[in-house]
Amino acid sequence: MLIAKIDMVNKKEYEESEIYKEIKIIIPRSREELEKDFEYLGLNYNNYTTQDTHIKECIFMDKEDEDFAVDISSYVNDMICKANRSGYTTPFQDIKKFYNIVKNFKEYDKYKILAIMEAEEDNIRNIKDVLKYAQNIECFDLTEAYDNQELGRRLVYEGEIDIEDLMEYADMEQLGKEYAEEKNMVNTQYGYLKQERDLTGYVEQNNEEEFE
């Protein structure tokens, strides 16, 4: 089971003073517990906005998939630091939405979100960009190959390349390289990522999901 340990502060206090309250909590978490957590920060859980909270750190943990937890934690915390340097904060609501999406990912989608965060690193400014990609995970395809030669072999074995086209290549690496360039595939440590259709706009969720 995926859980997240977050370090949360009152955004106004954090921005205006070197002395501020912060609290470390683990989600999923009950409404009653969150109400107490927010009260400690001087906030009302039943009446707060994206301008009230900031997440300083978010560590994901999953005993059944420790590698994914470590990698997604690294990407998310790099994003939090990058956003903070650019003047963006990371609200609790958005971290909660991201958690509620990712916790339901199957293995293939887990690798896809990691590949996206690697390939789109320069385009990810803050948590809302990460959420946009997570909400549009089906817009991407991931071919599990780790270099051009392996990609070329997979294309042949899976029937993606006609025999006539194959005869033009002296080696699988060249085949994989040219195919990746033609299809605008990005080589990541998780495989070759290809965006298959345009993303939809960021979807606001009017009714907040509660943690189970």
Short mmCIF file of N, CA, C and O in Angstrom, two decimals, residues 62 127 147 173:
data_model
loop_
_atom_site.label_atom_id
_atom_site.label_comp_id
_atom_site.label_asym_id
_atom_site.label_seq_id
_atom_site.Cartn_x
_atom_site.Cartn_y
_atom_site.Cartn_z
N ASP A 62 6.20 2.46 0.20
CA ASP A 62 5.40 1.32 -0.21
C ASP A 62 6.25 0.06 -0.05
O ASP A 62 7.19 -0.15 -0.81
N ILE A 127 3.46 21.56 -8.81
CA ILE A 127 2.64 20.38 -8.60
C ILE A 127 1.46 20.32 -9.57
O ILE A 127 1.01 19.22 -9.94
N ASP A 147 17.82 0.94 -24.41
CA ASP A 147 18.73 1.57 -25.36
C ASP A 147 18.18 1.32 -26.75
O ASP A 147 17.20 0.59 -26.94
N GLU A 173 20.63 -1.26 -33.23
CA GLU A 173 20.78 0.04 -32.59
C GLU A 173 20.37 1.17 -33.53
O GLU A 173 19.66 2.10 -33.14
#
